[in-house]
Coordinates of C-alpha atoms and ligand atoms in Angstrom, one line a residue:
M112 CA 30.6 -2.1 12.6
H113 CA 28.6 0.6 14.3
V114 CA 25.7 1.7 12.1
L115 CA 23.7 4.9 12.8
L116 CA 20.2 4.9 11.4
I117 CA 18.5 8.3 10.8
G118 CA 14.7 8.5 11.0
S119 CA 11.7 7.6 13.2
G120 CA 9.0 5.9 11.1
G121 CA 7.8 2.4 10.3
R122 CA 10.3 2.3 7.4
E123 CA 13.2 2.9 9.9
H124 CA 11.8 0.3 12.3
A125 CA 11.9 -2.2 9.5
L126 CA 15.5 -1.2 8.6
A127 CA 16.6 -1.4 12.2
W128 CA 15.0 -4.9 12.6
K129 CA 16.9 -6.1 9.5
L130 CA 20.2 -4.4 10.4
R131 CA 20.1 -5.9 13.9
R132 CA 20.1 -9.3 12.3
S133 CA 23.3 -8.6 10.4
P134 CA 26.5 -10.3 11.8
L135 CA 28.4 -7.2 10.6
V136 CA 26.6 -4.9 12.9
S137 CA 28.1 -4.8 16.4
R138 CA 26.3 -1.6 17.5
L139 CA 23.2 0.0 16.1
T140 CA 22.1 3.5 17.1
A141 CA 19.1 5.5 15.8
A142 CA 18.2 9.1 15.8
P143 CA 15.6 10.1 16.7
G144 CA 14.0 6.6 16.5
N145 CA 10.7 5.5 18.2
P146 CA 9.6 3.0 20.9
G147 CA 9.6 0.2 18.4
I148 CA 13.1 1.0 17.1
A149 CA 14.3 1.2 20.7
A150 CA 13.8 -2.6 20.9
E151 CA 16.4 -3.0 18.1
A152 CA 18.8 0.0 18.6
E153 CA 20.1 2.5 21.1
L154 CA 18.2 5.7 20.6
V155 CA 20.4 8.8 20.6
A156 CA 19.3 12.4 21.1
L157 CA 20.7 13.8 17.8
D158 CA 18.9 16.3 15.6
P159 CA 19.3 15.0 12.0
A160 CA 19.0 18.6 10.8
D161 CA 22.2 19.5 12.7
H162 CA 24.7 18.0 10.3
A163 CA 27.7 19.1 12.3
A164 CA 26.4 17.3 15.4
V165 CA 25.7 14.1 13.4
V166 CA 29.3 14.2 11.9
A167 CA 30.7 14.7 15.4
F168 CA 28.7 11.8 16.8
C169 CA 30.0 9.6 14.0
R170 CA 33.6 10.6 14.7
D171 CA 33.3 10.2 18.5
H172 CA 31.6 6.8 18.3
G173 CA 33.4 5.2 15.3
V174 CA 30.3 5.0 13.1
G175 CA 31.1 2.9 10.0
L176 CA 27.9 3.5 8.1
V177 CA 25.1 6.0 8.3
V178 CA 21.7 4.8 6.9
V179 CA 19.4 7.7 6.1
G180 CA 15.7 6.7 5.9
P181 CA 13.6 9.8 5.0
E182 CA 14.1 12.2 2.1
Q183 CA 14.1 15.5 4.0
P184 CA 17.6 15.1 5.5
L185 CA 18.9 14.0 2.1
V186 CA 17.4 17.0 0.3
A187 CA 19.0 19.1 3.0
G188 CA 22.5 17.6 2.3
I189 CA 23.2 15.3 5.2
A190 CA 24.9 12.8 2.9
D191 CA 27.2 15.6 1.6
A192 CA 28.2 16.5 5.1
L193 CA 29.0 12.9 6.0
A194 CA 30.8 12.1 2.8
A195 CA 33.0 15.3 3.3
A196 CA 34.0 13.9 6.7
G197 CA 34.9 10.5 5.1
I198 CA 32.0 8.7 6.8
P199 CA 30.2 6.1 4.6
V200 CA 26.6 7.0 4.1
F201 CA 23.7 5.2 2.4
G202 CA 21.6 7.9 0.7
P203 CA 22.2 10.3 -2.1
S204 CA 23.9 13.7 -2.1
R205 CA 21.8 16.8 -2.1
A206 CA 22.4 17.2 -5.9
A207 CA 21.3 13.6 -6.6
A208 CA 18.3 13.9 -4.3
R209 CA 16.9 16.4 -6.8
L210 CA 15.5 13.3 -8.5
E211 CA 12.8 13.5 -5.8
G212 CA 13.2 17.1 -4.8
S213 CA 12.3 18.6 -8.2
K214 CA 9.9 17.0 -10.5
G215 CA 10.9 19.4 -13.3
F216 CA 14.5 18.3 -12.9
T217 CA 13.6 14.6 -13.3
K218 CA 11.3 15.3 -16.3
D219 CA 14.1 17.1 -18.1
L220 CA 16.6 14.3 -17.3
C221 CA 14.1 11.8 -18.7
A222 CA 13.6 13.8 -21.8
E223 CA 17.4 14.0 -22.4
A224 CA 18.0 10.3 -21.7
G225 CA 15.0 9.1 -23.6
I226 CA 13.4 7.5 -20.5
P227 CA 9.7 6.6 -21.0
T228 CA 7.5 9.0 -19.0
A229 CA 4.4 11.2 -19.5
A230 CA 4.8 14.2 -21.8
Y231 CA 5.1 17.4 -19.8
G232 CA 5.6 21.1 -19.6
R233 CA 7.4 23.2 -16.8
F234 CA 5.9 26.6 -15.9
R235 CA 6.8 29.4 -13.5
D236 CA 3.5 31.3 -13.9
A237 CA -0.2 30.4 -14.0
A238 CA -0.9 31.9 -17.4
G239 CA 1.7 29.7 -19.2
A240 CA 0.5 26.6 -17.4
K241 CA -3.2 27.3 -18.2
A242 CA -2.4 27.9 -21.8
H243 CA -0.8 24.5 -21.9
V244 CA -3.9 22.9 -20.3
A245 CA -6.1 24.8 -22.8
R246 CA -4.1 23.2 -25.7
T247 CA -4.0 19.7 -24.4
G248 CA -7.4 19.3 -22.6
A249 CA -8.3 17.0 -19.7
P250 CA -7.7 14.6 -18.0
I251 CA -4.3 16.1 -17.1
V252 CA -2.0 16.0 -14.1
V253 CA -0.8 19.2 -12.2
K254 CA 2.2 18.9 -9.9
A255 CA 4.0 21.3 -7.6
D256 CA 7.7 21.0 -8.5
G257 CA 9.1 20.5 -5.1
L258 CA 8.5 18.4 -2.0
A259 CA 4.9 18.8 -0.9
A260 CA 4.5 15.8 1.5
G261 CA 2.7 13.8 -1.1
K262 CA 0.0 16.5 -1.5
G263 CA 1.3 18.4 -4.5
V264 CA -0.3 16.2 -7.2
V265 CA -3.7 16.7 -8.7
V266 CA -5.1 14.4 -11.3
A267 CA -7.6 16.8 -13.0
T268 CA -10.5 15.3 -14.9
T269 CA -11.6 18.7 -16.2
V270 CA -9.8 21.8 -17.5
E271 CA -11.5 23.8 -14.7
A272 CA -10.0 21.4 -12.0
A273 CA -6.6 21.7 -13.7
N274 CA -6.8 25.5 -13.7
A275 CA -7.9 25.5 -10.0
A276 CA -4.9 23.2 -9.1
I277 CA -2.5 25.6 -11.0
D278 CA -3.9 28.6 -9.1
A279 CA -3.6 26.7 -5.8
C280 CA 0.1 26.0 -6.5
F281 CA 1.0 29.5 -7.5
S282 CA -1.0 31.0 -4.6
G283 CA 1.4 29.4 -2.2
D284 CA -0.5 26.4 -1.0
F285 CA 2.7 24.4 -1.1
G286 CA 5.1 27.1 -0.2
A287 CA 8.4 27.2 -2.2
A288 CA 7.5 23.7 -3.6
G289 CA 4.8 25.3 -5.7
A290 CA 6.9 28.1 -7.2
E291 CA 7.1 26.0 -10.3
V292 CA 4.5 23.7 -11.8
V293 CA 4.8 20.6 -13.9
V294 CA 1.8 19.8 -16.1
E295 CA 1.7 16.2 -17.3
E296 CA 0.0 13.9 -19.7
F297 CA -2.4 11.5 -17.9
L298 CA -1.1 8.0 -18.0
T299 CA -3.3 4.9 -17.8
G300 CA -2.4 1.4 -16.6
T301 CA -1.5 -0.3 -13.4
E302 CA 0.8 1.4 -10.8
A303 CA 3.6 -0.5 -9.1
S304 CA 6.8 0.4 -7.4
L305 CA 10.3 -0.8 -8.4
F306 CA 13.2 -0.4 -6.0
A307 CA 16.8 -0.3 -7.2
L308 CA 20.1 0.2 -5.5
A309 CA 22.7 2.4 -7.2
D310 CA 26.3 3.1 -6.2
G311 CA 26.9 5.9 -8.6
E312 CA 28.1 3.6 -11.4
T313 CA 25.7 0.7 -11.6
A314 CA 22.3 -0.4 -10.3
I315 CA 20.6 -3.6 -9.2
P316 CA 16.9 -4.3 -8.7
F317 CA 15.9 -4.4 -5.0
G318 CA 12.4 -5.7 -4.9
T319 CA 8.9 -4.6 -6.0
A320 CA 5.8 -3.6 -4.1
Q321 CA 2.3 -2.3 -4.6
D322 CA 1.1 0.3 -2.2
Y323 CA -2.4 1.3 -1.3
K324 CA -2.5 5.1 -1.3
R325 CA -6.2 5.8 -0.5
A326 CA -7.4 5.9 3.0
F327 CA -10.4 3.5 2.7
D328 CA -11.3 0.1 1.3
G329 CA -11.8 -0.2 -2.4
D330 CA -9.3 2.6 -3.1
T331 CA -11.7 5.3 -1.9
G332 CA -11.2 8.4 0.3
P333 CA -8.3 10.8 0.3
N334 CA -4.7 10.0 -0.7
T335 CA -2.4 9.1 2.2
G336 CA 1.3 8.3 2.6
G337 CA 0.2 4.7 2.2
M338 CA -2.2 2.5 4.1
G339 CA -0.6 -0.8 3.2
A340 CA 1.7 -2.7 0.8
I341 CA 2.3 -6.0 -0.8
S342 CA 5.5 -7.5 -2.2
P343 CA 6.2 -8.6 -4.8
A344 CA 4.0 -6.3 -6.9
P345 CA 1.5 -8.4 -8.7
A346 CA 1.8 -6.1 -11.8
L347 CA 5.6 -6.5 -12.2
S348 CA 6.8 -9.7 -13.7
A349 CA 10.6 -10.4 -13.8
A350 CA 10.5 -9.5 -17.5
L351 CA 8.9 -6.1 -16.7
V352 CA 11.5 -5.5 -13.9
D353 CA 14.3 -6.2 -16.5
E354 CA 12.6 -3.8 -19.0
A355 CA 12.3 -1.0 -16.4
M356 CA 15.9 -1.5 -15.3
A357 CA 17.1 -1.2 -18.9
T358 CA 14.8 1.6 -20.1
I359 CA 14.4 3.7 -16.9
V360 CA 16.7 3.0 -14.0
L361 CA 20.1 2.4 -15.7
P362 CA 19.7 5.3 -18.1
T363 CA 19.0 7.5 -15.0
V364 CA 22.1 6.3 -13.2
R365 CA 24.2 6.9 -16.3
A366 CA 22.7 10.4 -16.8
M367 CA 23.3 11.3 -13.1
K368 CA 26.9 10.2 -13.4
A369 CA 27.4 12.1 -16.6
R370 CA 26.1 15.3 -14.9
G371 CA 28.7 14.9 -12.2
T372 CA 26.1 14.1 -9.6
P373 CA 26.3 10.3 -9.2
F374 CA 23.3 8.7 -7.5
R375 CA 24.2 6.5 -4.5
G376 CA 21.3 5.0 -2.5
V377 CA 17.9 3.6 -3.3
L378 CA 15.9 4.7 -6.2
Y379 CA 12.2 4.1 -5.8
A380 CA 10.6 4.3 -9.2
G381 CA 6.8 4.8 -9.3
L382 CA 5.8 3.1 -12.5
M383 CA 2.7 3.0 -14.6
V384 CA 2.5 -0.3 -16.5
G385 CA 0.4 0.1 -19.5
P386 CA 0.2 -0.9 -23.2
K387 CA 3.6 0.9 -23.9
G388 CA 5.4 -1.1 -21.1
P389 CA 6.6 0.6 -17.9
Q390 CA 6.7 4.4 -17.8
L391 CA 8.1 6.5 -15.0
I392 CA 5.6 8.4 -12.9
E393 CA 8.1 9.7 -10.4
Y394 CA 11.2 8.9 -8.4
N395 CA 11.8 8.9 -4.7
V396 CA 15.3 8.8 -3.4
R397 CA 14.5 6.6 -0.3
F398 CA 12.6 3.5 0.5
G399 CA 8.9 3.7 0.4
D400 CA 6.9 3.6 3.7
P401 CA 5.3 1.1 4.1
E402 CA 6.9 -0.6 1.1
C403 CA 10.2 -0.9 2.9
Q404 CA 8.5 -2.9 5.6
V405 CA 7.4 -5.6 3.1
L406 CA 10.8 -5.6 1.4
M407 CA 12.6 -6.2 4.7
R408 CA 10.3 -9.1 5.5
R409 CA 11.3 -10.7 2.2
L410 CA 15.1 -9.9 2.1
E411 CA 17.2 -12.9 2.9
S412 CA 20.6 -11.3 2.4
D413 CA 22.6 -9.2 4.9
L414 CA 21.2 -5.7 4.7
A415 CA 24.2 -4.0 6.3
A416 CA 26.6 -5.6 3.8
I417 CA 24.5 -4.5 0.9
L418 CA 24.0 -0.9 2.1
L419 CA 27.7 -0.6 2.9
A420 CA 28.5 -1.8 -0.6
V421 CA 26.2 0.9 -2.0
A422 CA 27.8 3.6 0.2
T423 CA 31.4 2.6 -0.8
G424 CA 30.8 2.0 -4.6
R425 CA 31.1 -1.8 -4.4
L426 CA 27.6 -2.8 -5.5
A427 CA 29.0 -5.1 -8.2
E428 CA 30.3 -7.3 -5.3
V429 CA 27.0 -8.1 -3.7
A430 CA 23.7 -9.7 -4.6
A431 CA 20.3 -9.6 -3.0
A432 CA 18.4 -12.8 -2.3
W433 CA 14.6 -12.7 -1.7
S434 CA 12.2 -15.1 -0.1
P435 CA 9.7 -16.3 -2.8
E436 CA 7.0 -15.9 -0.2
P437 CA 4.8 -12.7 -0.4
A438 CA 4.7 -10.2 2.5
I439 CA 2.1 -7.6 3.3
A440 CA 1.9 -4.6 5.6
V441 CA -1.3 -3.3 7.0
V442 CA -1.1 0.3 8.4
L443 CA -3.0 1.2 11.5
A444 CA -3.7 4.9 11.4
S445 CA -5.2 7.4 13.8
K446 CA -8.9 8.0 13.1
G447 CA -9.2 11.1 11.0
Y448 CA -5.9 10.6 9.2
P449 CA -4.9 12.1 6.7
G450 CA -7.0 14.9 8.1
P451 CA -6.8 16.1 11.7
F452 CA -6.7 13.4 14.4
A453 CA -6.5 13.1 18.2
K454 CA -3.0 12.9 19.7
D455 CA -1.8 10.7 22.4
T456 CA -4.6 8.1 22.2
P457 CA -3.6 5.0 24.3
I458 CA -2.5 1.8 22.6
R459 CA -3.3 -0.8 25.1
R460 CA -2.0 -3.9 23.4
V461 CA 0.3 -4.7 20.5
P462 CA 0.5 -8.4 19.7
P463 CA 4.0 -9.9 20.1
S464 CA 6.0 -10.7 17.0
S465 CA 6.2 -14.3 15.8
E466 CA 8.1 -15.8 12.9
G467 CA 5.3 -14.9 10.5
V468 CA 4.1 -11.6 11.9
V469 CA 6.2 -8.6 12.9
V470 CA 4.7 -5.3 14.0
F471 CA 6.7 -2.2 13.2
H472 CA 6.1 1.1 15.0
A473 CA 5.6 4.4 13.2
G474 CA 4.0 7.3 15.1
T475 CA 4.2 6.0 18.6
A476 CA 5.6 7.4 21.8
L477 CA 5.9 6.4 25.5
K478 CA 4.2 8.9 27.8
D479 CA 4.6 8.1 31.5
G480 CA 5.6 4.6 30.5
A481 CA 2.4 4.0 28.5
L482 CA 2.4 3.6 24.7
V483 CA 0.4 6.3 22.8
A484 CA -0.2 7.2 19.2
T485 CA 1.4 10.5 18.2
G486 CA 1.3 10.4 14.4
G487 CA -1.1 9.8 11.5
R488 CA 0.3 6.4 10.6
V489 CA 1.0 4.5 13.8
L490 CA 1.6 0.8 13.5
N491 CA 2.4 -1.5 10.6
V492 CA 1.4 -5.1 11.0
T493 CA 3.4 -7.2 8.6
A494 CA 3.1 -10.9 7.7
R495 CA 5.0 -13.3 5.4
A496 CA 3.7 -16.7 4.5
E497 CA 3.4 -19.2 1.7
S498 CA 0.5 -17.5 -0.1
V499 CA -1.3 -14.1 -0.4
A500 CA -4.4 -15.7 1.3
A501 CA -2.2 -16.9 4.2
V502 CA -0.4 -13.5 4.7
R503 CA -3.8 -11.8 4.7
A504 CA -5.2 -14.2 7.2
D505 CA -2.1 -13.9 9.5
A506 CA -1.8 -10.1 9.2
Y507 CA -5.5 -9.4 9.9
D508 CA -5.5 -11.8 12.9
A509 CA -2.7 -9.7 14.3
V510 CA -4.5 -6.4 13.4
R511 CA -7.5 -7.6 15.4
A512 CA -5.3 -8.4 18.3
V513 CA -4.2 -4.8 18.6
D514 CA -6.1 -2.9 21.3
W515 CA -6.2 0.7 20.1
P516 CA -9.7 2.3 20.0
G517 CA -8.2 5.4 18.3
G518 CA -7.1 3.6 15.2
F519 CA -8.5 2.4 11.8
W520 CA -7.1 0.4 8.9
R521 CA -8.1 -0.9 5.5
S522 CA -9.4 -4.4 5.3
D523 CA -8.5 -5.1 1.7
I524 CA -4.6 -4.9 1.7
G525 CA -3.4 -7.6 -0.6
K526 CA -6.8 -8.5 -1.9
A527 CA -6.9 -9.1 -5.7
G528 CA -8.8 -6.7 -7.9
Ligands
AMP729 P1 3.3 11.2 -7.5 O1 3.4 12.0 -6.2 O2 4.0 11.8 -8.6 O3 3.5 9.7 -7.3 O4 1.8 11.2 -7.8 C1 0.8 10.7 -7.0 C2 -0.2 9.9 -7.7 O5 -0.8 10.7 -8.8 C3 0.5 8.7 -8.4 O6 0.7 7.6 -7.6 C4 -0.5 8.5 -9.5 O7 -1.6 7.7 -9.0 C5 -1.0 9.8 -9.9 N1 -0.3 10.3 -11.0 C6 0.9 11.1 -11.0 N2 1.3 11.4 -12.3 C7 0.4 10.8 -13.1 C8 0.3 10.7 -14.5 N3 1.1 11.4 -15.3 N4 -0.8 10.0 -15.0 C9 -1.7 9.4 -14.2 N5 -1.6 9.5 -12.9 C10 -0.6 10.1 -12.3
LIG730 N1 4.2 4.9 0.4 C1 4.6 6.0 -0.5 C2 5.9 6.6 -0.2 O1 6.6 6.2 0.7 O2 6.2 7.6 -0.8

């Protein structure tokens, strides 16, 4: 089978690495890809925003499965265009991608389906949102409704900070994403991510991970897209996974089907595990990055067979087997990230992959034959071994073997406490 992978980040490099190892995959192409993905797949010059061109490529080249990595093309409807052309696609329709694309939509669905989540209000003007904050007090959470590249959430410890966040949203800081605001109860507990695959009818758990959102050690500094991850998530026991599947994921899949917008793809549930059990913080409709990297290091089953089963509504026929060993990913980012950073800094050495350590590329490019950093998050050093202490030792040995003066990383990924 010819598989086309859409995307260019560390998540997609990990997916390509795993797909390449599937006996079902005879040809793997990626658009637009990156220099790391190029080692696993043929890169094709296709613009994922040009759905007609993607469909034409699939028809011309006999693509049997399209795997969409990032959320943007999904929210833009790439899965609808492919499905309309009869091409199996892993990733939800535009209507189902609203689970990530609109926080207000997801909160309403949770309320209707009785899914445990923070109490909330939806507002289209600042006065209404501020009146809600005045009634409830702080701490409270203010969110832009739409996609805001991870920057649309403010956990406000005071009423003043909440009001400032409301003003920022409505003043256009997040463009159309901020035209509506969701104000939420502040939840306490431990955060963890649960991944589940759904084929429109049913869902199975597909691994857990803990990510490290803050830029610096000890969870300090600004929020980022993620500076590292560990799988399995220490906070999610098998019993908690079962509970979250029963109370959160399966009711969501049923509600989406009942609305006529069945969800096919991966549901990434951001959970808060507190005294009331798991509660939903938010959904993403794609794999996490760098969470995907640690999941792929632990998945023992054939990824292509599983993703094809999701795409064709046959999830009940497959099962996912996982290594019991933990995996971590340490992100190497450009100095300055998530703020401004220098572009095209030279990466002089990337250590070779071994059985235990695999390095996935994110924001890299080849300029005149030399590897340079082009993005905020640039390399993901992953390791899998018999214990958390061993994966940390292996991963950080490899991190130190990277020769890239323009980069920085956290030294506490996977560390307890
Ligand atoms: P989100 O983009 O919705 O995942 O929010 C980003 C981060 O804000 C989450 O990972 C949490 O740390 C925090 N957060 C979001 N919603 C809440 C909430 N209702 N209570 C406490 N923290 C929250
Ligand atoms: N690592 C967080 C995300 O992918 O959204």
